[in-house]
Structures are given as structure tokens and as C-alpha cells.
CSV table of C-alpha atoms in Angstrom, one decimal:
chain,number,residue,atom,x,y,z
B,205,MET,CA,4.9,-17.5,12.9
B,206,THR,CA,2.9,-19.8,10.7
B,207,PRO,CA,-0.1,-18.2,8.9
B,208,ASN,CA,-3.6,-19.6,9.2
B,209,THR,CA,-3.1,-22.3,11.8
B,210,GLY,CA,-6.1,-21.2,13.9
B,211,GLU,CA,-6.8,-18.1,15.9
B,212,PRO,CA,-3.9,-17.1,18.2
B,213,SER,CA,-4.6,-15.2,21.4
B,214,TYR,CA,-3.3,-11.6,21.5
B,215,GLU,CA,-3.2,-8.5,23.6
B,216,LYS,CA,-3.5,-5.0,22.1
B,217,LEU,CA,-0.4,-3.0,23.0
B,218,SER,CA,-0.9,0.3,21.1
B,219,LEU,CA,-2.9,1.9,18.3
B,220,ILE,CA,-0.6,2.4,15.3
B,221,HIS,CA,-3.2,4.1,13.0
B,222,ARG,CA,-6.8,5.0,13.7
B,223,ALA,CA,-9.2,4.6,10.7
B,224,ARG,CA,-9.9,8.0,9.2
B,225,SER,CA,-13.1,6.7,7.6
B,226,LYS,CA,-15.6,3.9,8.0
B,227,THR,CA,-14.0,2.0,5.1
B,228,GLN,CA,-10.5,1.9,6.7
B,229,ALA,CA,-9.1,-0.5,9.3
B,230,ASP,CA,-7.8,0.4,12.7
B,231,ILE,CA,-4.2,-0.9,12.9
B,232,TRP,CA,-2.9,-2.2,16.2
B,233,LEU,CA,0.4,-3.4,17.5
B,234,VAL,CA,-0.5,-6.6,19.4
B,235,ALA,CA,1.4,-9.2,21.4
B,236,ILE,CA,0.9,-12.8,20.4
B,237,HIS,CA,1.4,-15.3,23.2
B,238,PRO,CA,4.0,-16.2,24.1
B,239,GLY,CA,5.8,-12.9,23.6
B,240,GLU,CA,5.6,-12.4,19.8
B,241,LYS,CA,4.4,-9.2,18.2
B,242,ALA,CA,2.1,-8.8,15.2
B,243,VAL,CA,0.0,-6.2,13.5
B,244,LEU,CA,-3.8,-6.4,13.7
B,245,ARG,CA,-5.8,-4.9,10.8
B,246,ASP,CA,-9.2,-4.5,12.3
B,247,TYR,CA,-12.3,-3.5,10.2
B,248,SER,CA,-14.8,-4.5,13.0
B,249,GLY,CA,-15.8,-1.0,14.1
B,250,GLU,CA,-19.4,0.1,14.0
B,251,LYS,CA,-20.5,0.4,10.4
B,252,HIS,CA,-23.5,0.5,8.2
B,253,PHE,CA,-24.4,-2.9,6.6
B,254,LEU,CA,-23.2,-1.9,3.1
B,255,VAL,CA,-20.0,-0.4,4.4
B,256,ARG,CA,-19.3,-3.5,6.4
B,257,GLN,CA,-19.7,-5.7,3.3
B,258,LEU,CA,-17.3,-3.3,1.4
B,259,CYS,CA,-14.7,-3.6,4.2
B,260,ARG,CA,-15.0,-7.4,4.2
B,261,TRP,CA,-14.4,-7.4,0.4
B,262,ALA,CA,-11.3,-5.2,1.0
B,263,LEU,CA,-10.0,-7.6,3.7
B,264,LYS,CA,-10.4,-10.6,1.3
B,265,ARG,CA,-8.4,-8.7,-1.3
B,266,GLU,CA,-5.6,-7.8,1.1
B,267,VAL,CA,-5.4,-11.4,2.4
B,268,HIS,CA,-5.4,-12.8,-1.2
B,269,VAL,CA,-2.4,-10.5,-2.1
B,270,HIS,CA,-0.5,-11.6,1.0
B,271,ARG,CA,-1.0,-15.2,0.0
B,272,LEU,CA,0.2,-14.5,-3.5
B,273,LEU,CA,3.3,-12.9,-2.1
B,274,GLU,CA,4.0,-15.5,0.6
B,275,GLY,CA,7.7,-16.0,1.0
B,276,VAL,CA,8.8,-12.8,-0.7
B,277,ARG,CA,11.5,-11.2,1.4
B,278,GLY,CA,10.5,-7.6,1.9
B,279,ILE,CA,6.8,-8.3,2.3
B,280,PRO,CA,5.2,-8.9,5.8
B,281,ARG,CA,4.1,-12.4,6.4
B,282,LEU,CA,0.4,-13.2,6.9
B,283,VAL,CA,0.1,-14.6,10.4
B,284,ALA,CA,-3.6,-15.5,10.7
B,285,VAL,CA,-7.1,-14.6,9.4
B,286,LEU,CA,-9.1,-14.2,12.6
B,287,ASP,CA,-12.5,-13.7,11.0
B,288,ARG,CA,-14.2,-11.7,8.2
B,289,ASP,CA,-13.2,-8.4,9.9
B,290,ARG,CA,-9.7,-8.9,11.3
B,291,TYR,CA,-6.4,-10.4,10.3
B,292,LEU,CA,-2.8,-10.4,11.6
B,293,ILE,CA,0.4,-9.8,9.7
B,294,GLU,CA,4.0,-9.8,10.7
B,295,TRP,CA,5.2,-6.8,12.8
B,296,ILE,CA,8.1,-4.9,11.3
B,297,ASP,CA,10.5,-3.1,13.6
B,298,GLY,CA,11.4,0.0,11.7
B,299,GLN,CA,10.3,3.4,10.4
B,300,PRO,CA,8.5,4.6,7.2
B,301,LEU,CA,10.9,6.0,4.6
B,302,SER,CA,8.9,9.2,4.7
B,303,SER,CA,10.3,9.9,8.2
B,304,PHE,CA,13.9,10.2,6.8
B,305,LYS,CA,15.5,13.4,5.5
B,306,LYS,CA,16.3,13.9,1.9
B,307,VAL,CA,19.4,12.2,0.4
B,308,GLN,CA,19.8,10.0,3.4
B,309,MET,CA,19.4,6.4,2.1
B,310,PRO,CA,22.3,4.4,0.7
B,311,ALA,CA,22.1,2.9,-2.8
B,312,PRO,CA,22.0,-0.7,-1.5
B,313,PHE,CA,18.7,0.0,0.1
B,314,PHE,CA,17.1,0.9,-3.2
B,315,SER,CA,18.8,-2.1,-4.9
B,316,ASP,CA,17.1,-4.3,-2.3
B,317,LEU,CA,13.8,-2.5,-2.9
B,318,GLU,CA,14.1,-3.0,-6.6
B,319,ASN,CA,14.5,-6.7,-6.0
B,320,VAL,CA,11.4,-6.8,-3.8
B,321,MET,CA,9.3,-5.0,-6.5
B,322,ALA,CA,10.7,-7.2,-9.2
B,323,GLU,CA,9.7,-10.3,-7.3
B,324,MET,CA,6.3,-8.8,-6.5
B,325,HIS,CA,5.6,-8.0,-10.2
B,326,SER,CA,6.9,-11.4,-11.3
B,327,ARG,CA,4.2,-12.9,-9.1
B,328,GLY,CA,1.6,-10.8,-10.9
B,329,VAL,CA,1.0,-8.2,-8.1
B,330,ALA,CA,1.3,-4.5,-8.4
B,331,HIS,CA,1.2,-2.3,-5.3
B,332,GLY,CA,-0.5,0.8,-6.8
B,333,ASP,CA,0.3,3.1,-3.9
B,334,LEU,CA,4.1,2.9,-3.4
B,335,ARG,CA,4.4,6.1,-1.4
B,336,ASN,CA,7.3,6.6,1.0
B,337,ARG,CA,4.9,6.0,3.9
B,338,ASN,CA,4.3,2.5,2.6
B,339,ILE,CA,8.0,1.6,2.4
B,340,MET,CA,9.4,0.6,5.8
B,341,VAL,CA,13.1,0.8,6.7
B,342,THR,CA,13.8,-2.0,9.1
B,343,SER,CA,16.2,-1.8,12.1
B,344,GLU,CA,18.7,-3.6,9.9
B,345,GLY,CA,18.3,-1.0,7.1
B,346,ARG,CA,16.3,-3.3,4.7
B,347,PRO,CA,13.1,-2.3,2.9
B,348,MET,CA,9.7,-3.7,3.6
B,349,VAL,CA,6.7,-2.9,1.5
B,350,ILE,CA,3.4,-2.6,3.5
B,351,ASP,CA,-0.3,-1.7,3.0
B,352,PHE,CA,-1.8,-3.7,0.1
B,353,SER,CA,-5.3,-2.1,0.2
B,354,THR,CA,-4.9,-0.8,-3.3
B,355,ALA,CA,-2.9,-3.7,-4.8
B,356,TRP,CA,-3.9,-5.3,-8.1
B,357,TRP,CA,-3.1,-8.7,-9.5
B,358,ARG,CA,-3.0,-9.7,-13.2
B,359,THR,CA,-5.2,-12.8,-13.3
B,360,PRO,CA,-7.7,-13.4,-14.7
B,361,LEU,CA,-7.1,-12.0,-18.2
B,362,TRP,CA,-9.3,-8.9,-17.9
B,363,ARG,CA,-7.2,-7.6,-15.0
B,364,ARG,CA,-4.0,-7.4,-17.0
B,365,PRO,CA,-4.4,-3.9,-18.5
B,366,ILE,CA,-5.0,-2.4,-15.0
B,367,PHE,CA,-2.1,-4.5,-13.6
B,368,GLN,CA,0.2,-3.0,-16.2
B,369,PHE,CA,-1.0,0.5,-15.4
B,370,PHE,CA,-0.4,-0.1,-11.6
B,371,LYS,CA,3.0,-1.6,-12.4
B,372,ARG,CA,4.0,1.6,-14.2
B,373,LEU,CA,2.7,3.6,-11.2
B,374,ASP,CA,5.0,1.4,-9.0
B,375,ASP,CA,8.0,2.1,-11.3
B,376,ARG,CA,7.4,5.9,-11.2
B,377,ARG,CA,6.9,5.9,-7.4
B,378,LEU,CA,10.2,4.0,-7.0
B,379,ALA,CA,12.0,6.4,-9.2
B,380,LYS,CA,10.6,9.4,-7.3
B,381,SER,CA,11.8,7.9,-4.0
B,382,LYS,CA,15.3,7.3,-5.4
B,383,GLN,CA,15.3,10.9,-6.7
B,384,LYS,CA,14.6,12.2,-3.2
B,385,TYR,CA,16.7,9.9,-1.1
B,386,CYS,CA,19.5,8.6,-3.3
B,387,PRO,CA,19.5,10.5,-6.7
B,388,GLU,CA,22.9,9.0,-7.8
B,389,SER,CA,21.2,5.6,-7.9
B,390,LEU,CA,18.7,6.6,-10.7
B,391,THR,CA,19.1,4.7,-14.0
B,392,GLU,CA,18.7,6.3,-17.4
B,393,SER,CA,15.3,4.7,-17.8
B,394,GLU,CA,14.1,6.1,-14.5
B,395,ILE,CA,15.3,9.6,-15.4
B,396,LYS,CA,13.2,9.3,-18.5
B,397,ILE,CA,10.2,8.2,-16.5
B,398,LEU,CA,10.6,11.3,-14.2
B,399,GLU,CA,11.0,13.6,-17.2
B,400,SER,CA,7.8,12.4,-18.8
B,401,ASP,CA,4.4,13.9,-17.9
B,402,PRO,CA,1.9,11.0,-17.5
B,403,TRP,CA,-1.6,11.4,-18.9
B,404,TYR,CA,-3.2,11.0,-15.5
B,405,HIS,CA,-1.2,14.0,-14.3
B,406,ARG,CA,-2.5,16.1,-17.1
B,407,VAL,CA,-6.1,14.9,-16.4
B,408,GLY,CA,-5.6,15.7,-12.7
B,409,SER,CA,-4.3,19.2,-13.5
B,410,VAL,CA,-7.3,19.9,-15.7
B,411,TYR,CA,-9.6,18.7,-12.9
B,412,ARG,CA,-7.8,20.8,-10.2
B,413,HIS,CA,-7.3,24.0,-12.1
B,414,TRP,CA,-10.4,24.2,-14.4
B,415,PHE,CA,-13.2,21.6,-13.8
B,416,TYR,CA,-13.3,21.7,-10.0
B,417,PRO,CA,-13.1,25.5,-9.6
B,418,LYS,CA,-15.8,26.0,-12.2
B,419,VAL,CA,-18.2,23.5,-10.6
B,420,ARG,CA,-17.5,24.9,-7.2
B,421,GLY,CA,-18.2,28.4,-8.4
B,422,ARG,CA,-21.5,27.4,-9.9
B,423,VAL,CA,-22.5,25.5,-6.8
B,424,GLY,CA,-21.5,28.5,-4.7
B,425,LYS,CA,-23.6,30.9,-6.7
B,426,ARG,CA,-26.7,28.6,-6.4
B,427,GLY,CA,-26.1,28.2,-2.7
């Protein structure tokens, strides 16, 4: 499948994920004629004008990331940009890592995943949300990283501090996945990452356990 060579015809087969908010895309499994499958990310639902512009901005970001990562093994290929609200990417025959039981993945799987992430970072892209649901295990047992709605790239110069932060998030998420599914594959540096308490965890803890209950209590009294 060659990206961006005109709009292919397609037939919707099944809804993979329905958008949970107006800013998310409906994700469909579609058949591309003749007989090929792809994934349709569709932001074209009924939306307020401003929300629609936000969704189109999000689509442009996702497409830009796929183009930056074109040719990286372990990243779905961009098939075609249909319009400002819809685009097609490669269909991956597999299951999300989150559907597997603990301590069930072999070390070579994570070695391959490390290579995917290293290539991604070397191209200046950080995923930013490398949760287990965004890591697919193909039918051949190889990793594929999906969903680049939160991704960040390091150019121009002002983007680099946030890129470095997102890259550290990726490293921590990868270490947590290895801890759950293949703890013997953890390196010493990854063990140190897991033993540390990042500043954003501490900020989140203050918000959850002090700030939010206090504000909620005051709003409740006024109500």
C-alpha cells in the first residue's frame, strides 16, 4: 500500500473504537479494494465549528508524525489522507499488549520494541502515551506502536525541552511494561527509573489528595 496516491475506495467492515468525546476520532476497520484492509481514523462526525478546527489540527499532527516515521518497522504505514477529517493507516493483525496476562511476553519482544522506540526517538519523535493498549502484538509476535495523537517532535528548537520530557515518559512506560510482562529483561538503568519518583507523580498526588478534595468540598458547601 503506497501512501498518498489519491483516495482509494473502501468499505467499512467494523467499528474498532467509537469516539468518547467530540475531539476523538471514530476508528474503523475498512476494506480497500481489491481486498486489502486498513484502519480509518475519522473525525468527520457532527461537531461545533471550533471543535472541528481542533480535530483538523489534531489530524494534521498525526499525519505529520506518520510521515516523519515512514519506513520504521514497528510503526503502521500511512496509506492515504482522504480529506481534512479522515485518513487511512495500515491495518495490524494482532492484539494490544494490555490484553495479555502478566509475565507472558518473551524477552525478544521487548528487544524489538526497544529498537522501534530507539529508531522513533532518533527521528526526533516521542510518543508521549506509550501505554500497553498502544502497543500491539502482531500475529507473528512482533511489536507495533499505534496512536500518535499525543506524539511530539523535536523541531523547531523550542519543541526540544518538551520532546526530551516526552522521551523520558516513553522510557518509563517501556520499563513499566517490561516490569509487568518480562521483569527479567529489565536493565539496571530501567530499575533505577522505576525506583525514582518523578516530579509529575508528586504533583499529581498533591492534586488528587489535597487540592481536588479541598476545592470539591468548597464547591459542595456553596452548592
